[in-house]
XYZ file of N, CA and C in Angstrom:
456
model
N -6.065 68.630 103.076
C -4.775 66.973 103.461
C -4.318 67.330 101.315
N -4.979 66.500 100.737
C -5.370 66.600 99.619
C -4.893 67.806 99.197
N -5.515 68.403 98.750
C -5.958 69.283 97.968
C -4.490 70.233 98.275
N -4.075 70.357 99.087
C -2.642 70.817 99.715
C -1.814 70.603 99.112
N -1.624 69.596 99.049
C -1.091 68.409 98.589
C -0.536 68.245 97.022
N -1.702 68.869 96.459
C -2.002 69.026 94.827
C -1.976 70.011 94.788
N -1.937 71.382 95.128
C -1.413 73.191 94.979
C -0.297 73.366 95.069
N 0.349 72.693 96.161
C 1.743 72.239 96.285
C 2.459 72.286 95.240
N 2.512 71.156 94.274
C 2.790 70.283 93.670
C 2.630 70.648 92.216
N 1.839 72.039 92.029
C 1.481 72.850 91.180
C 2.090 74.061 90.818
N 2.137 74.282 91.891
C 3.169 75.591 92.172
C 4.575 75.187 91.968
N 5.147 73.730 92.358
C 6.215 73.624 92.093
C 6.467 73.295 90.905
N 5.438 72.837 89.671
C 5.981 72.595 88.153
C 5.384 74.237 87.750
N 4.626 74.841 87.835
C 4.698 76.453 87.878
C 5.644 76.653 88.058
N 6.682 77.223 89.205
C 7.823 77.463 88.998
C 9.008 77.010 88.074
N 8.479 75.453 87.750
C 10.349 74.562 86.507
C 9.292 75.658 85.228
N 8.218 75.448 85.201
C 7.626 75.936 83.956
C 7.678 77.186 83.843
N 7.955 77.997 84.342
C 8.591 80.129 85.131
C 9.662 80.239 84.975
N 10.173 78.918 85.228
C 12.625 79.562 85.161
C 12.148 79.504 84.292
N 12.168 78.333 83.574
C 12.811 78.291 82.131
C 12.659 78.778 80.905
N 11.355 79.804 81.374
C 10.351 81.095 80.567
C 11.751 81.882 81.408
N 11.645 82.625 81.813
C 12.443 84.095 82.023
C 13.558 83.506 82.283
N 14.501 82.498 82.638
C 16.162 82.049 82.793
C 16.781 82.745 84.701
N 15.268 83.144 84.904
C 15.628 83.776 86.304
C 14.884 83.235 87.749
N 15.743 83.160 88.675
C 14.880 82.767 89.851
C 14.906 83.693 90.812
N 14.439 83.535 91.530
C 14.141 84.456 92.648
C 14.064 83.863 94.447
N 15.015 84.484 95.228
C 15.792 84.473 96.207
C 15.319 85.820 97.405
N 15.035 84.917 98.725
C 15.046 86.210 99.047
C 16.318 86.933 100.310
N 17.594 88.094 101.061
C 17.644 88.217 100.260
C 18.207 89.034 102.144
N 19.628 88.368 102.785
C 19.234 90.149 103.483
C 20.799 90.015 104.079
N 21.521 90.554 104.527
C 22.990 91.208 104.758
C 23.463 89.521 105.596
N 23.149 88.677 106.512
C 23.522 88.021 106.412
C 23.847 86.337 105.961
N 22.128 86.368 104.913
C 21.747 85.285 103.639
C 21.252 85.719 102.913
N 20.256 84.111 102.772
C 19.429 83.659 101.898
C 17.971 82.746 103.533
N 17.409 83.439 102.957
C 15.466 82.970 102.968
C 16.029 81.465 103.315
N 15.331 80.192 104.396
C 15.997 79.201 104.758
C 15.181 78.487 105.423
N 13.688 77.755 105.587
C 13.357 77.881 106.960
C 13.684 75.721 106.647
N 12.705 75.229 107.183
C 12.796 73.245 107.760
C 12.447 72.268 106.597
N 12.111 71.199 106.670
C 11.464 71.397 105.517
C 10.744 69.487 107.305
N 9.420 69.586 106.630
C 8.130 69.481 107.523
C 8.719 67.624 107.351
N 9.274 66.775 106.105
C 9.694 65.814 106.082
C 10.353 65.113 106.184
N 11.805 66.365 105.669
C 13.497 64.488 106.125
C 13.870 65.684 107.415
N 15.076 64.289 107.707
C 15.910 64.567 108.532
C 17.032 64.059 108.320
N 17.493 64.998 109.169
C 19.258 64.029 108.800
C 19.772 63.382 109.516
N 20.312 62.326 110.166
C 20.717 61.421 111.192
C 20.592 61.671 112.335
N 20.968 63.072 112.835
C 20.545 63.393 113.802
C 19.547 63.689 114.641
N 18.659 63.774 113.185
C 16.979 63.270 114.106
C 16.836 65.310 113.493
N 17.361 66.053 113.234
C 17.442 67.717 113.280
C 16.836 67.444 111.765
N 15.674 68.163 111.914
C 15.013 68.853 109.979
C 16.067 69.105 109.249
N 15.769 69.044 107.543
C 16.380 69.136 106.743
C 15.798 71.061 106.371
N 18.024 71.588 106.494
C 17.045 73.214 105.643
C 17.985 73.493 104.006
N 16.183 73.484 103.808
C 15.849 73.931 103.085
C 15.956 76.440 102.729
N 16.987 76.161 101.655
C 16.798 77.544 100.766
C 15.303 77.231 99.959
N 14.535 78.249 100.284
C 13.646 79.122 99.197
C 14.281 79.854 97.373
N 13.294 79.597 96.538
C 13.524 79.876 95.658
C 11.274 79.958 95.561
N 11.882 81.305 93.637
C 10.676 81.018 93.868
C 11.354 82.221 92.487
N 9.607 82.014 91.445
C 9.262 81.797 89.849
C 9.341 83.533 90.075
N 8.712 84.553 90.771
C 8.722 85.387 90.073
C 8.845 86.771 91.791
N 9.710 87.463 91.399
C 9.333 88.128 91.749
C 8.595 89.022 93.257
N 7.049 88.992 92.203
C 5.769 88.933 93.342
C 6.466 88.111 94.706
N 5.975 86.835 94.378
C 5.572 85.937 94.539
C 6.052 85.336 96.279
N 7.672 86.564 95.886
C 8.507 86.276 96.373
C 8.955 87.459 97.818
N 7.834 88.373 96.364
C 7.899 89.458 98.039
C 7.037 88.885 99.176
N 5.857 88.241 98.605
C 4.616 88.213 99.554
C 4.685 87.197 100.578
N 6.831 87.256 100.564
C 6.366 85.342 101.455
C 7.824 87.469 102.820
N 7.834 88.142 102.629
C 8.618 89.110 102.734
C 7.772 89.658 103.692
N 7.501 88.878 105.807
C 6.860 88.875 106.500
C 7.215 88.532 107.191
N 7.338 88.041 108.916
C 7.434 87.961 109.559
C 8.708 87.369 110.346
N 9.590 86.177 109.739
C 10.843 86.049 110.498
C 11.685 87.053 108.996
N 10.935 87.211 107.607
C 11.059 87.183 106.334
C 11.197 89.073 106.482
N 10.504 89.506 107.466
C 10.903 91.141 106.810
C 10.819 91.747 106.787
N 13.014 92.000 106.963
C 14.010 91.570 106.392
C 14.835 91.994 104.860
N 14.282 90.636 105.002
C 14.361 90.569 103.490
C 14.156 90.962 101.847
N 14.607 90.905 100.587
C 14.917 91.581 100.223
C 14.449 90.220 99.183
N 14.227 90.701 97.775
C 13.772 89.790 96.331
C 15.366 90.131 95.646
N 15.854 88.764 94.547
C 17.846 88.879 94.797
C 17.135 87.755 93.836
N 17.333 87.995 91.590
C 16.816 87.916 91.382
C 18.477 87.229 90.617
N 18.600 85.755 90.601
C 19.473 84.813 90.738
C 19.545 83.622 88.490
N 20.412 83.984 87.647
C 20.178 83.301 86.551
C 20.354 82.116 86.687
N 19.172 81.829 86.002
C 19.176 80.308 85.697
C 20.388 78.875 85.665
N 20.850 79.607 85.038
C 22.454 78.903 84.782
C 23.413 79.123 85.710
N 23.098 79.635 86.857
C 23.819 80.135 87.975
C 23.449 79.581 89.030
N 21.701 79.481 88.742
C 20.794 78.017 89.706
C 20.966 77.063 89.731
N 21.409 76.216 88.416
C 21.364 75.456 87.735
C 22.801 74.893 88.831
N 24.290 75.350 87.631
C 25.182 75.329 88.628
C 26.275 74.828 89.315
N 25.427 76.303 90.345
C 26.407 76.594 91.810
C 25.398 76.325 92.736
N 23.728 77.327 92.953
C 23.018 76.765 93.754
C 22.551 75.176 93.667
N 22.370 75.254 93.315
C 22.078 73.273 92.674
C 22.931 72.043 93.342
N 23.600 73.301 92.734
C 24.597 72.343 92.892
C 25.383 71.607 94.042
N 26.040 72.595 94.619
C 26.173 73.198 96.255
C 25.491 72.415 96.941
N 24.171 73.344 97.002
C 22.799 72.881 98.190
C 23.484 71.200 97.978
N 23.185 70.728 96.663
C 23.500 68.926 96.855
C 25.023 67.835 97.905
N 26.065 68.929 97.623
C 27.291 68.586 98.357
C 27.026 69.204 100.080
N 26.118 69.598 100.176
C 25.249 70.748 101.812
C 24.890 69.759 102.362
N 24.281 68.783 101.500
C 22.941 68.424 102.071
C 21.791 69.174 102.328
N 21.386 70.230 101.335
C 20.244 70.794 101.807
C 19.320 70.615 100.558
N 17.631 70.879 100.860
C 16.869 70.876 100.065
C 16.787 72.288 99.340
N 16.077 72.369 98.801
C 15.314 73.276 97.519
C 13.899 73.486 98.006
N 13.330 74.786 98.050
C 12.324 74.883 98.103
C 11.669 75.492 97.712
N 10.800 75.269 97.061
C 10.193 75.758 96.023
C 9.227 76.557 95.955
N 8.010 77.566 95.428
C 7.220 78.182 95.667
C 6.201 78.267 96.681
N 6.731 79.008 97.596
C 6.870 78.846 98.935
C 5.484 80.170 99.481
N 5.104 79.485 100.246
C 3.919 80.776 100.259
C 3.999 82.103 101.210
N 3.159 82.498 101.497
C 3.087 83.699 102.804
C 3.538 82.495 104.492
N 2.601 81.539 104.456
C 2.974 80.340 105.162
C 3.728 79.539 105.590
N 4.927 79.881 104.342
C 5.630 79.008 104.578
C 5.745 77.268 103.818
N 4.170 77.401 102.860
C 4.655 76.386 103.204
C 4.511 76.318 101.256
N 4.938 74.979 101.186
C 6.396 74.883 99.448
C 6.112 73.311 99.076
N 6.815 72.683 97.377
C 7.530 72.132 97.585
C 8.817 72.076 97.923
N 8.677 70.843 97.931
C 11.056 70.598 98.282
C 11.078 69.132 97.914
N 12.301 69.834 97.045
C 12.677 68.750 96.372
C 14.174 68.347 96.053
N 14.691 67.137 96.449
C 16.026 67.272 95.999
C 17.150 67.819 94.501
N 18.335 68.155 95.014
C 18.180 69.648 94.439
C 18.944 69.134 92.851
N 19.183 68.187 92.827
C 19.557 67.182 91.750
C 18.464 66.477 90.883
N 17.577 65.650 91.476
C 16.606 66.168 90.808
C 15.117 66.370 90.353
N 16.232 68.159 91.085
C 15.224 70.218 90.635
C 15.837 70.057 88.933
N 16.740 69.497 89.380
C 18.253 69.932 88.039
C 18.200 69.371 86.878
N 17.551 67.892 86.794
C 16.692 66.871 86.018
C 15.871 66.677 85.212
N 14.875 68.197 86.665
C 13.207 67.640 86.104
C 13.978 69.418 84.956
N 14.620 70.689 85.374
C 14.068 71.779 84.997
C 15.066 71.192 83.489
N 16.068 70.972 83.028
C 16.581 70.228 81.835
C 15.595 69.652 81.230
N 14.582 69.143 80.971
C 13.791 67.725 80.815
C 12.807 69.199 80.483
N 12.535 70.029 80.684
C 10.956 71.463 80.715
C 12.804 71.892 79.868
N 13.840 72.390 79.779
C 14.380 73.094 78.594
C 14.355 72.955 77.386
N 14.472 71.065 77.431
C 14.513 71.035 76.335
C 12.992 70.320 75.907
N 12.427 70.359 76.331
C 10.483 70.427 75.572
C 10.842 72.126 75.225
N 10.616 72.751 75.588
C 10.953 74.314 75.309
C 11.614 74.200 74.139
N 12.508 73.050 74.245
C 13.881 73.495 72.826
C 14.486 74.738 73.494
N 15.178 74.935 74.812
C 14.999 75.924 74.807
C 16.663 76.281 75.165
N 18.121 77.215 74.993
C 19.181 77.070 75.066
C 19.741 77.808 76.008
N 20.435 76.794 76.943
C 21.898 78.482 78.513
C 22.595 76.944 78.033
N 23.442 78.928 78.442
C 24.169 79.184 78.354
C 24.894 78.519 79.430
N 25.411 77.466 79.275
C 26.339 77.287 81.162
C 28.687 77.565 80.917
N 29.267 77.933 82.081
C 29.619 78.210 81.832
C 31.135 76.406 83.231
N 30.326 75.733 83.314
C 30.669 74.634 83.350
C 31.198 73.378 83.387
N 29.619 72.906 82.602
C 29.792 72.153 81.302
C 29.732 72.180 80.056
N 29.854 71.421 79.561
C 29.259 72.075 78.236
C 27.866 72.146 76.801
N 27.221 71.595 78.441
C 25.913 71.690 77.586
C 25.078 70.870 78.850
N 23.550 71.229 78.442
C 22.478 70.747 79.329
C 22.472 69.137 79.464
N 23.306 69.136 78.010
C 23.483 67.356 78.615
C 24.302 66.706 79.478
N 25.316 67.361 78.792
C 26.604 67.317 79.995
C 26.377 67.735 81.234
N 25.302 68.126 81.608
C 24.955 68.086 83.291
C 24.082 67.693 82.842
N 23.694 67.149 82.798
C 22.579 65.827 82.913
C 23.115 64.447 82.940
N 24.032 64.438 82.167
C 25.186 62.602 82.378
C 25.766 62.722 83.573
N 25.573 64.116 84.435
C 26.987 64.106 85.146
C 26.353 63.886 86.625
N 24.949 64.411 86.047
C 24.458 64.316 87.889
C 23.591 62.559 87.562
N 23.231 62.342 86.235
C 23.138 60.761 86.251
C 24.109 59.516 86.358
N 24.607 60.579 87.236
C 26.023 59.364 86.624
C 26.547 59.387 88.706
N 26.534 60.474 89.395
C 26.005 61.117 90.852
C 25.006 60.432 91.438
N 23.974 60.979 90.532
C 23.237 59.359 91.351
C 22.697 58.692 91.495
N 23.760 57.215 90.435
C 23.368 55.838 90.244
C 25.007 56.135 91.630
N 25.498 56.589 91.505
C 26.191 55.842 92.754
C 26.201 54.830 94.511
């Protein structure tokens, strides 16, 4: 079990590194929406598991999950700035969790959307990468606003 946890954590770190490098995140999409799963660990107040929207760091990894209940989905690229500004912030508002680099058995890392944004910003700064945001002045502005939300 510990090995699985380490593998999942390593895949999550690979997710962050790769999406910062390529500035692209991948999802699976069909005519009804995006591929979702349910948390193994987190529940809403009514006892139902928290819903997860799954994302991958590369198209091949996403495509490897196009089977069983996701067999009619197609890989859909999302620019990193859109992922941060629209997806993660919206998922936080909607009470959803981000799933990163899930495997074909639907095991992957579950991340709080705002915490993930902060981790991605940290990686972008480490790599000295600039990201053009539309809703924020800079990644520092985004980081500061998220920190304010998390402190409330």
